Coordinates of C-alpha atoms and ligand atoms in Angstrom, one line a residue:
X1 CA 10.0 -10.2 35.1
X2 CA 13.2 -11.8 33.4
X3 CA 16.3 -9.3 32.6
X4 CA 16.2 -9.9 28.8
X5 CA 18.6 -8.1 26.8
X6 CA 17.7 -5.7 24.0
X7 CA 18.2 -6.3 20.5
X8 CA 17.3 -3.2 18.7
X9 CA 14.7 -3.6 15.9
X10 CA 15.1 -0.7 13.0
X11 CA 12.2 -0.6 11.0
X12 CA 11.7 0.8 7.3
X13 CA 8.8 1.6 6.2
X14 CA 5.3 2.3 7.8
X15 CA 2.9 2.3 5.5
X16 CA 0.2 -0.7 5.3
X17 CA 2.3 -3.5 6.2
X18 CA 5.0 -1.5 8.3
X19 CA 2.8 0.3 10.7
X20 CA 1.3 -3.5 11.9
X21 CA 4.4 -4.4 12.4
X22 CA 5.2 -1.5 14.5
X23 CA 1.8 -1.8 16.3
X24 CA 2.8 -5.6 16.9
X25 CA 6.3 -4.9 18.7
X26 CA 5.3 -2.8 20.7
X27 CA 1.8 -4.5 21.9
X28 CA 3.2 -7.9 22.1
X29 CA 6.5 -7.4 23.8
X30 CA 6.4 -8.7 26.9
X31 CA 5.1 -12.2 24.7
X32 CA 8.3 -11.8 22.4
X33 CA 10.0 -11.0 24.8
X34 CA 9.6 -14.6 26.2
X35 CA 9.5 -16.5 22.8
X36 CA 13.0 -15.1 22.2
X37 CA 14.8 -14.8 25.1
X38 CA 15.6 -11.2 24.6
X39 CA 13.7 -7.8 24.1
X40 CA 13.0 -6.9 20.6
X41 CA 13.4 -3.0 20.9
X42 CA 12.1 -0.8 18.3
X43 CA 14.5 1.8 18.1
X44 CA 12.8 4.0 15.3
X45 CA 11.1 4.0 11.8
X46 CA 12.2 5.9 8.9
X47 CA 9.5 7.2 6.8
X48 CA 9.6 9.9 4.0
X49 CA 7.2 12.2 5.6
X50 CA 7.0 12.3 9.6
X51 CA 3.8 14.3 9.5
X52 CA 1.7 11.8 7.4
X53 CA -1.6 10.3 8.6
X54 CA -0.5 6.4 10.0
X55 CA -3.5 3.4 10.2
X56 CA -2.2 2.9 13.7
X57 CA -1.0 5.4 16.5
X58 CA 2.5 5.2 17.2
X59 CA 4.7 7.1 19.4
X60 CA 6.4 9.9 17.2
X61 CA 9.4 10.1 18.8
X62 CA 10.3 6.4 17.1
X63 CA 10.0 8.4 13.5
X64 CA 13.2 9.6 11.7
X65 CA 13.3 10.4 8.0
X66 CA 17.4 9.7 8.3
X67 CA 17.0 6.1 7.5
X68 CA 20.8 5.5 6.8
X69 CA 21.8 6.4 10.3
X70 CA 19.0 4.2 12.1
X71 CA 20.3 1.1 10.2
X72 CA 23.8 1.3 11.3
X73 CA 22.5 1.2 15.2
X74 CA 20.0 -1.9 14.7
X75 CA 20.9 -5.6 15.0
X76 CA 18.1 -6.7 13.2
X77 CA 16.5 -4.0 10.2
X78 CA 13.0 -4.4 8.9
X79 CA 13.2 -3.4 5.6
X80 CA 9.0 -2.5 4.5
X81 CA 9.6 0.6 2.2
X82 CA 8.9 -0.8 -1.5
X83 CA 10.8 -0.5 -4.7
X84 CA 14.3 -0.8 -5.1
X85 CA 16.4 2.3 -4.5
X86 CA 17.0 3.1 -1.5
X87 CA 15.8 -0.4 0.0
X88 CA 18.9 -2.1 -1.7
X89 CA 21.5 0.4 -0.8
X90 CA 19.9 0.4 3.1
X91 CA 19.7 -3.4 3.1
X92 CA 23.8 -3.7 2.1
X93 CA 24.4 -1.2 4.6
X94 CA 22.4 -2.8 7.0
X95 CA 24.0 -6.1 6.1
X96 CA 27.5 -4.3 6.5
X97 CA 26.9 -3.4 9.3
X98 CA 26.5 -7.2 11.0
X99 CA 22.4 -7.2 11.1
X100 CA 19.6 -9.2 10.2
X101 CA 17.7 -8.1 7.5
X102 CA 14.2 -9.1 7.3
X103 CA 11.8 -7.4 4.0
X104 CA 9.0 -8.3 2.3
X105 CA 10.0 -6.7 -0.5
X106 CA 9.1 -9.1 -3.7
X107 CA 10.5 -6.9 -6.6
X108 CA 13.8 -5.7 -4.7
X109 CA 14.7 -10.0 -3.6
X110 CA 13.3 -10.7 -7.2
X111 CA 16.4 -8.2 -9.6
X112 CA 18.8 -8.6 -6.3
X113 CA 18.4 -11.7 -4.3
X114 CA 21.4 -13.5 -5.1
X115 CA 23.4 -10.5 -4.4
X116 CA 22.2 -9.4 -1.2
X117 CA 22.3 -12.9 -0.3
X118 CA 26.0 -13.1 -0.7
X119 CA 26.8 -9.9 1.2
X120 CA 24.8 -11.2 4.1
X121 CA 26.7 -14.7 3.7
X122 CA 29.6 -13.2 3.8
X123 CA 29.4 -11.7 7.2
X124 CA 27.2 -14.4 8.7
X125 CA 23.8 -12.0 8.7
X126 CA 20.9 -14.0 8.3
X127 CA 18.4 -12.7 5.0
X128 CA 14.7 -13.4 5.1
X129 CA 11.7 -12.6 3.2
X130 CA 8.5 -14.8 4.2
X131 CA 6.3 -11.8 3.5
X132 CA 7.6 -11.7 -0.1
X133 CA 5.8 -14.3 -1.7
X134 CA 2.1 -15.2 -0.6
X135 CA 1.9 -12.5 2.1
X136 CA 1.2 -14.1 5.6
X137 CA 1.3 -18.1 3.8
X138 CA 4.3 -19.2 5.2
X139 CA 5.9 -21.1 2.2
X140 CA 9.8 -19.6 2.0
X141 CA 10.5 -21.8 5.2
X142 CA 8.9 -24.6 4.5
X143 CA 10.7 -24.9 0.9
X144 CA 13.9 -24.1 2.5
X145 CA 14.2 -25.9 5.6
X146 CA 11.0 -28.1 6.3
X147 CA 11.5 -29.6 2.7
X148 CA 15.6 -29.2 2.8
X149 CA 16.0 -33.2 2.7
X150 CA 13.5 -33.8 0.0
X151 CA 13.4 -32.9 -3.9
X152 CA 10.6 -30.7 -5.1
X153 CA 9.1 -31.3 -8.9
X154 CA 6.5 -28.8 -9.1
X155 CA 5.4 -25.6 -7.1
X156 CA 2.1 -23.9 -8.8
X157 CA 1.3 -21.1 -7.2
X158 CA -1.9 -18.6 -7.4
X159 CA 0.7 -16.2 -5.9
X160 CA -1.4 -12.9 -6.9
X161 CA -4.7 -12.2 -5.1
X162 CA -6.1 -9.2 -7.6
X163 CA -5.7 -11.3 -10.4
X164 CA -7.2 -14.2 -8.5
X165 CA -10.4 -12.2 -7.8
X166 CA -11.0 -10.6 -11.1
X167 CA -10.9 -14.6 -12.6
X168 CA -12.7 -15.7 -10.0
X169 CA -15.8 -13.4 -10.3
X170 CA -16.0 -14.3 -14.0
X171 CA -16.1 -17.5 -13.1
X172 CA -18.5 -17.9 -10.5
X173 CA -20.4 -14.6 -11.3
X174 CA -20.4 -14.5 -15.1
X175 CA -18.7 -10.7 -14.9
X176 CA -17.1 -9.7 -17.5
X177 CA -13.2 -8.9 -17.5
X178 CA -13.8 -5.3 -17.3
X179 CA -16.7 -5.2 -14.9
X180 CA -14.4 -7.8 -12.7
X181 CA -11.7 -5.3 -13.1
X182 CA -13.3 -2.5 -12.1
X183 CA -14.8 -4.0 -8.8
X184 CA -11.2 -5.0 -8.1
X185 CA -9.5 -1.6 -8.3
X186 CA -12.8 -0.2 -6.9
X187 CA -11.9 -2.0 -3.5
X188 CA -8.3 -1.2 -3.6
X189 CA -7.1 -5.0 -4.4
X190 CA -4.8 -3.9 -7.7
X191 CA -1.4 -2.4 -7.0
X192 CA -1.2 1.4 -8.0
X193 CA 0.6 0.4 -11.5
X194 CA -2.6 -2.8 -12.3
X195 CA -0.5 -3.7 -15.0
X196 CA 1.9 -5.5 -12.5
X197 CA -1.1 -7.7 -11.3
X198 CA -2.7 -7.8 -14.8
X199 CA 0.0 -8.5 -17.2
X200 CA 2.0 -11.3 -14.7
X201 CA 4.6 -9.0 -13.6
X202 CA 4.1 -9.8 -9.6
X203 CA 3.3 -12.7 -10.1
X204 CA 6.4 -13.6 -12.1
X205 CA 8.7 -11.7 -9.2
X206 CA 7.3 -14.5 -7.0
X207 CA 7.6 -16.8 -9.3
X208 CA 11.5 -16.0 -9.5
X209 CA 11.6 -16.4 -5.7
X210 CA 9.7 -19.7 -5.7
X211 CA 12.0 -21.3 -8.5
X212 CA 15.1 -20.1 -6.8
X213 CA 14.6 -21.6 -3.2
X214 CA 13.1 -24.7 -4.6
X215 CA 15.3 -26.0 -6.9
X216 CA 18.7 -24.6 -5.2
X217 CA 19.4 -22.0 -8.8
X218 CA 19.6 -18.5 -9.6
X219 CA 16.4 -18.3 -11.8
X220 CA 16.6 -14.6 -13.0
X221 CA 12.6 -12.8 -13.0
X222 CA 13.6 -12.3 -16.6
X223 CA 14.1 -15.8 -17.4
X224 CA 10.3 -16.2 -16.3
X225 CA 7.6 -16.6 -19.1
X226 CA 5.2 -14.1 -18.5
X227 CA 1.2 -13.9 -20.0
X228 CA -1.0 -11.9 -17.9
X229 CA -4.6 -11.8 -17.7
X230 CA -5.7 -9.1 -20.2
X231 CA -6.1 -11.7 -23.1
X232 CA -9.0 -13.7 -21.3
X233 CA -12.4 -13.8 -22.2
X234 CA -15.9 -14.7 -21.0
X235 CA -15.8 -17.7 -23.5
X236 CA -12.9 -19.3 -22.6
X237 CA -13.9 -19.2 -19.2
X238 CA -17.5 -21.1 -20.5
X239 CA -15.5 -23.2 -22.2
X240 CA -13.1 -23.6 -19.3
X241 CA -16.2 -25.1 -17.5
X242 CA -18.3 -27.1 -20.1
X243 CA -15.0 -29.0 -19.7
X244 CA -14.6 -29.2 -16.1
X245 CA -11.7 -26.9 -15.6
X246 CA -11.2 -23.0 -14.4
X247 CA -8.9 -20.6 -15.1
X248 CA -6.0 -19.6 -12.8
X249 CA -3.3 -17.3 -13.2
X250 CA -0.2 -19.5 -12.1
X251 CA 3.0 -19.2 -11.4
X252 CA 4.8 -22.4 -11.7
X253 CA 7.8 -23.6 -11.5
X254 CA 9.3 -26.9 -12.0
X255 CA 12.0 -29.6 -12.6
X256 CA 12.2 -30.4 -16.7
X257 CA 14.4 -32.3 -18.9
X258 CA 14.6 -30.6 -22.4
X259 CA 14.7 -32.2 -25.6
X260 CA 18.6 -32.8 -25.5
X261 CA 18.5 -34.5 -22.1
X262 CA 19.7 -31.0 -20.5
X263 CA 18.1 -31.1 -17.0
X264 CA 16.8 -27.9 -16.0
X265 CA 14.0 -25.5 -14.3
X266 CA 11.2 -23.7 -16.2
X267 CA 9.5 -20.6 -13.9
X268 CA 6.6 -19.0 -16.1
X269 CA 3.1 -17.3 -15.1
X270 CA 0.1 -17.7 -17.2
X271 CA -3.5 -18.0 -17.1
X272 CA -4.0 -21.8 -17.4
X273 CA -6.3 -24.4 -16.9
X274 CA -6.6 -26.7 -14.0
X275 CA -9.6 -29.1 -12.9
X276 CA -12.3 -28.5 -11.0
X277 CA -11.5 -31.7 -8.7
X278 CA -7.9 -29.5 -8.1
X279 CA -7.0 -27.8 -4.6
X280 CA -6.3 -25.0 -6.5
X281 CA -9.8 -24.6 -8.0
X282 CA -11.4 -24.0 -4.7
X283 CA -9.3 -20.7 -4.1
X284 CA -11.5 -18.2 -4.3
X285 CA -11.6 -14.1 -4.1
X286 CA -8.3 -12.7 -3.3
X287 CA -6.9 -15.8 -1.7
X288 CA -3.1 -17.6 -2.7
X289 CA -2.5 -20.5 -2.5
X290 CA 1.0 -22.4 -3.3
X291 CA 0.5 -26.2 -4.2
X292 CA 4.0 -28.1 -4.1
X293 CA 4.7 -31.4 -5.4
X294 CA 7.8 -33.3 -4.1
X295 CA 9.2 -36.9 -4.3
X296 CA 9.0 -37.8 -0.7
X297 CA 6.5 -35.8 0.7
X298 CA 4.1 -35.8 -2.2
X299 CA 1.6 -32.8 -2.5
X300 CA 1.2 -30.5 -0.2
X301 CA -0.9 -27.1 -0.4
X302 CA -0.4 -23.9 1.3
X303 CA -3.6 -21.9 1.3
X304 CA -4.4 -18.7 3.0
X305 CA -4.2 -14.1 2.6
X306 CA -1.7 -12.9 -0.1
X307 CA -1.6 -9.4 0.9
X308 CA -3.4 -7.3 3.5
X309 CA -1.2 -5.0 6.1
X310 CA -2.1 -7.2 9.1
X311 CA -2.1 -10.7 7.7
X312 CA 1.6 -9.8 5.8
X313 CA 3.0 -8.4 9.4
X314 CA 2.7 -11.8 10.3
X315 CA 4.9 -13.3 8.3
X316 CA 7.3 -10.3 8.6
X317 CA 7.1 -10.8 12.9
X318 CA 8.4 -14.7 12.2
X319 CA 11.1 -13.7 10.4
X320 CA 11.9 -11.1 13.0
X321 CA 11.6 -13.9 15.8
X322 CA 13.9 -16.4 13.7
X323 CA 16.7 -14.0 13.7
X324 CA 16.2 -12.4 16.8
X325 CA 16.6 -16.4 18.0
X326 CA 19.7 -16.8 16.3
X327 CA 21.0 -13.5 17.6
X328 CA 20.3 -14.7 21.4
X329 CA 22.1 -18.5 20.4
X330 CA 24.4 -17.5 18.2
X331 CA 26.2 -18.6 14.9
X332 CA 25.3 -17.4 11.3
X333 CA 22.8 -17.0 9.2
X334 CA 21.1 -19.9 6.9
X335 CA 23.2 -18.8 4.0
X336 CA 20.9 -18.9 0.4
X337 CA 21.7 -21.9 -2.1
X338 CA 22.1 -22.2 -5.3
X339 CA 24.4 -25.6 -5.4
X340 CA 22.5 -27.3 -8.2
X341 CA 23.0 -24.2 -10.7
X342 CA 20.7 -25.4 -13.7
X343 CA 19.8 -24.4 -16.7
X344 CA 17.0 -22.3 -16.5
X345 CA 14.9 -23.9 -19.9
X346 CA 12.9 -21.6 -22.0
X347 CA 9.2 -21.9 -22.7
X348 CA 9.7 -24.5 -26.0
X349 CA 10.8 -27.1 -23.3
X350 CA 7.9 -27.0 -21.3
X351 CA 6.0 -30.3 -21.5
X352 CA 2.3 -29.8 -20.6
X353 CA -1.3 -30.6 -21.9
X354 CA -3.3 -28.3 -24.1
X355 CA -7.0 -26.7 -24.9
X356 CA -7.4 -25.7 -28.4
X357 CA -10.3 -23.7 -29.5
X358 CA -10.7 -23.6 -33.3
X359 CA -13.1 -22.2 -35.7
X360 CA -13.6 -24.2 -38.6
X361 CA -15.1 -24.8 -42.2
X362 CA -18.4 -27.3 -41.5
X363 CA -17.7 -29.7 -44.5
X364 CA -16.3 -33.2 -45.3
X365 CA -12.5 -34.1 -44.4
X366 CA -11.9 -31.2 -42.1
X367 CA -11.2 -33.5 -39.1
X368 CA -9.2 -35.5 -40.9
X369 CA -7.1 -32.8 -41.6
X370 CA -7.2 -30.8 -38.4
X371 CA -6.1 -34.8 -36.7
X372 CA -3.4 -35.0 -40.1
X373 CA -1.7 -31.7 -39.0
X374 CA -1.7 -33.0 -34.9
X375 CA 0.3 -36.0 -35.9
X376 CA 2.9 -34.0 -38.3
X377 CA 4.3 -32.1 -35.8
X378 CA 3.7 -35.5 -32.7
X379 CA 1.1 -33.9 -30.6
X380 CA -2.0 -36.4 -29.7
X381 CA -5.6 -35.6 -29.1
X382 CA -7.3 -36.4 -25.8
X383 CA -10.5 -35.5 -26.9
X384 CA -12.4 -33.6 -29.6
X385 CA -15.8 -31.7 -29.4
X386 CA -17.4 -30.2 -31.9
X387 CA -20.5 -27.5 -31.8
X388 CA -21.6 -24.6 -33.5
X389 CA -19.5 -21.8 -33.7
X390 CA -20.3 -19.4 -31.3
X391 CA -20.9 -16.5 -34.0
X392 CA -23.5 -18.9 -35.6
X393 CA -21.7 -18.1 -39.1
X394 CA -23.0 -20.4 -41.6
X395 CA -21.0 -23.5 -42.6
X396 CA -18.3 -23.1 -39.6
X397 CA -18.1 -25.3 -36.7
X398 CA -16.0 -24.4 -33.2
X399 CA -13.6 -27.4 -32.5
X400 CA -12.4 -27.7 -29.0
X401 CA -9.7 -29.7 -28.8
X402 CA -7.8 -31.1 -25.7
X403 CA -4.2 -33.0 -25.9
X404 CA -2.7 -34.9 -24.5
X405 CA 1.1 -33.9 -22.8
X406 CA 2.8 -31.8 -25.9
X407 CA 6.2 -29.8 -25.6
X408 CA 5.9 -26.6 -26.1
X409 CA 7.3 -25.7 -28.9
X410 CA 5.7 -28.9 -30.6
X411 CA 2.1 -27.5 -30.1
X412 CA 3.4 -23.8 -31.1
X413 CA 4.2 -25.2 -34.6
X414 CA 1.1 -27.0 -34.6
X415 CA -1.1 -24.1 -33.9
X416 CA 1.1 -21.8 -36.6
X417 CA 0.2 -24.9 -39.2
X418 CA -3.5 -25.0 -38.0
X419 CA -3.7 -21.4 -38.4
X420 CA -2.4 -21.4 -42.1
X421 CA -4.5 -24.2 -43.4
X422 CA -7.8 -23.2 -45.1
X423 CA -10.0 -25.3 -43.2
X424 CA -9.3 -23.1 -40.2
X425 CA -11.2 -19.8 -40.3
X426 CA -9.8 -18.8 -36.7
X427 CA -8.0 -20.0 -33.9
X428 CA -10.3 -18.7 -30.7
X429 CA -7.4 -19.9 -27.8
X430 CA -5.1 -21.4 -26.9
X431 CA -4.6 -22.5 -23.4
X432 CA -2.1 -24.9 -21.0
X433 CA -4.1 -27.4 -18.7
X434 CA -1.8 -27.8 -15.5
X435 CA -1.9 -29.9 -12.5
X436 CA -2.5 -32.8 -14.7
X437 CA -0.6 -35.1 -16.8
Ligands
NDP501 P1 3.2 1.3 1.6 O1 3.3 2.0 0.3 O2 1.9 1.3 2.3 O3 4.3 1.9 2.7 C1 5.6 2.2 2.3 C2 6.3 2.9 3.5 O4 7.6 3.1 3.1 C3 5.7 4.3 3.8 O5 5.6 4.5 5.2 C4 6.7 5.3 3.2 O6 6.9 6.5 3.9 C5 8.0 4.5 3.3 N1 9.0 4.8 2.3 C6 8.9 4.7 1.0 N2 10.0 5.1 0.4 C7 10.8 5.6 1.4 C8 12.0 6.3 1.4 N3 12.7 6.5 0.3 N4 12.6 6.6 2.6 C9 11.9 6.4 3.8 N5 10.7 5.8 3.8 C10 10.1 5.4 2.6 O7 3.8 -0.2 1.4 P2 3.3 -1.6 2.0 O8 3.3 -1.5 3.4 O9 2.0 -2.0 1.3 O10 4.4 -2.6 1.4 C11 5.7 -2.6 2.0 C12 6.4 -3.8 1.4 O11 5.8 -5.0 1.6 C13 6.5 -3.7 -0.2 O12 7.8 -4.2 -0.6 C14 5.4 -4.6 -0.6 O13 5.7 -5.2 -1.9 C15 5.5 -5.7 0.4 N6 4.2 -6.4 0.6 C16 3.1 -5.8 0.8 C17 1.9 -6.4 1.0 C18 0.6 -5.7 1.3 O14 -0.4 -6.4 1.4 N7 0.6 -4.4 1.4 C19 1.8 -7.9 0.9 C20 3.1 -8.5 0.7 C21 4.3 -7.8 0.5 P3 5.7 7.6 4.0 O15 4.6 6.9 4.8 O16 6.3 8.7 4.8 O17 5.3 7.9 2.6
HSE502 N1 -0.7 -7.1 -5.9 C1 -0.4 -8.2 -5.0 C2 -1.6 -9.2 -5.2 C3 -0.2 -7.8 -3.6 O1 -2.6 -8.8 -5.8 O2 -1.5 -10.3 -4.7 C4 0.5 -8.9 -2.8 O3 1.8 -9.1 -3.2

């Protein structure tokens, strides 16, 4: 057997995701072992009860509720706790302290990247968080290293698996959102606050993430547009496939030049449509997926399980593996960047294509008017269907109209002026069309 030398592994956290990694380390060793060319050690996990029931058996001598003093003995620290006090405080220490810090921690990277980043630049510790975004989909790497020499346009991401599987079964089972809903929490998919799936708010931590590492700026999570899921009903989604599309709460993030000629990024999360004919359409139940658009390398789609405790240990193991590596070799970390610093651009300078669901008066002229008050405020129909409307009310149509690429803000002043005119009796939705232009 080779005489590998330890590196002690400290590991926060062993709940769902934490306890797989535990189980890993110590099952696998011998195999790490090799891959690295030192012993990855587990030298204890803190946890807030020692007594609590664990999915996997694990020797208790490892536990320790005195997290503080197991970080400062660890050259790499595992951070798999949640939330953001005491993770932050434990990771600085950590960082202090000359180790690696691996987490998966979405919310905690999300409000402090930038400045846990800089602490472990400073001291040449290496920061990674593959299990943040997408769970066991590696994409962090690929958008910082494998796609370093190339410049990405577009990432759309279905980056949040509840809300993927509550659209999903209205879709392809005709539930409704609240029977969809319920089967979701029923099998322990939502987190324990749902709002955070339902109203965008994970989703819009990864987005943060996403828009950082691809476009090389600070994209604070509060910059991010954020529309959850709660606002959609059965008949958009009919409507969403009379026309060919489905639904999908992205998050996106992209490269945008604003009315002024700034250059800049916009990150925002919405439920959108994309074709049928789209990668993105075919991801189903509680899957991500993260769909990347850049110059050189064209599209590319990452596709795979967004949480789960095994499938996320993964991810968490490769970033242990990458810093143990650098440990055995030597030299610092990969330091974060955020070189090209630009403006983060609000909403209004989005440019993107539309579905307009109106309710309208059935008589003479009101086309003309509805297609008038488009070209006012220079936003062009694609197409225009007309039917009954769905309430059957006498003498009212439902107009569904698609555009072609609007800004923003351009198609936000339409739909106020649609709204106000008589003809319109009600404005039924409003939706962006992505993946197209
Ligand atoms: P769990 O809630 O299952 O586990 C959390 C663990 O952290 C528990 O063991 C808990 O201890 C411990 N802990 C919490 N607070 C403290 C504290 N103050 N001091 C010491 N220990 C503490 O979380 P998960 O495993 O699901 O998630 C871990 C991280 O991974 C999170 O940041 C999450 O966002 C991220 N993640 C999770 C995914 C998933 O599928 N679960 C997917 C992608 C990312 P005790 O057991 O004693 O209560
Ligand atoms: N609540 C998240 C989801 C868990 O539904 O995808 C993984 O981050």
């Amino acid at each position: 057997m080779n005489d590998y030398r330890d590196l002690r592994i400290a590991l926060l956290g062993c709940g769902s995701v934490g306890s797989q990694v535990a189980r890993l380390l110590l099952e696998q060793g011998d195999e790490l072992a090799a891959r690295v060319g030192a012993r990855l050690r587990l030298i204890g996990i803190a946890v807030r009860d020692i007594d609590a029931p664990r999915d996997v058996e694990l020797p208790r001598e490892l536990f320790t509720t005195d997290a503080e003093r197991l970080v400062l003995g660890a050259d790499i620290v595992i951070e798999l706790m949640g939330g953001i006090e005491p993770a932050r405080s434990l990771i600085l220490r950590a960082i202090e302290g000359g180790a690696d810090v691996v987490t998966g921690n979405k919310a905690l990277i999300a409000e402090h990247g930038p400045e846990l980043a800089e602490a472990a630049e400073q001291v040449g510790a290496q920061l990674s968080y593959e299990a943040a975004v997408a769970g066991a989909i590696p994409i962090i790497r690929p958008l910082r290293e494998s796609l370093a020499g190339d410049h990405i346009t577009r990432v759309l991401g279905i980056v949040n698996g509840s809300t993927n599987y509550i659209l999903d079964r209205m879709d392809r089972f005709g539930d409704s959102a609240e029977d969809a809903m319920r089967v979701a929490s029923e099998l322990g998919y939502l987190e324990a606050d749902p709002t955070l799936d339902v109203e965008g708010y994970d989703a819009a931590q990864k987005a943060t993430i996403l828009a950082s590492i691809a476009f090389h700026t600070e994209v604070p999570v509060d910059a991010v547009h954020r529309e959850g899921i709660t606002g959609v009903t059965s008949a958009q989604i009919e409507a969403a496939q009379h026309a060919g599309y489905v639904i999908k709460l992205l998050a996106i993030a992209e490269r945008l030049v604003a009315a002024d000629g700034t250059a800049g990024v916009s990150a925002r999360v919405y439920p959108a449509l994309i074709s049928r004919e789209h990668p993105l359409a075919a991801v189903h139940g509680g899957k991500n997926a993260v769909f990347v658009e850049a110059e050189a390398a064209g599209e590319l789609m990452f596709y795979g399980a967004g949480a789960g405790g095994l499938e996320t240990a993964s991810a968490v193991l490769g970033d242990v593996v990458s810093a143990a590596r650098r440990h055995v070799i030597g030299g610092p970390g990969v330091p974060g960047s955020s070189h090209a610093d630009l403006a983060v651009l609000p909403i209004g300078e989005v440019n993107t294509r539309y579905q307009v669901m109106l309710d309208v008066r059935d008589e003479p002229g009101v086309l003309a008017t509805i297609a008038g008050l488009l070209a006012q405020h220079g936003v062009s129909a694609a197409s225009v269907e007309q039917s009954v409307a769905a309430d059957g009310e006498a003498g009212t149509a439902r107009l569904v109209i698609g555009t072609h690429t609007a800004r923003e803000a351009d198609l936000a002043a339409t739909v106020e002026a649609l709204r106000a005119n008589a003809v319109v009796t009600g404005v039924a939705s409003v939706l962006r069309l992505e993946g197209a232009r």
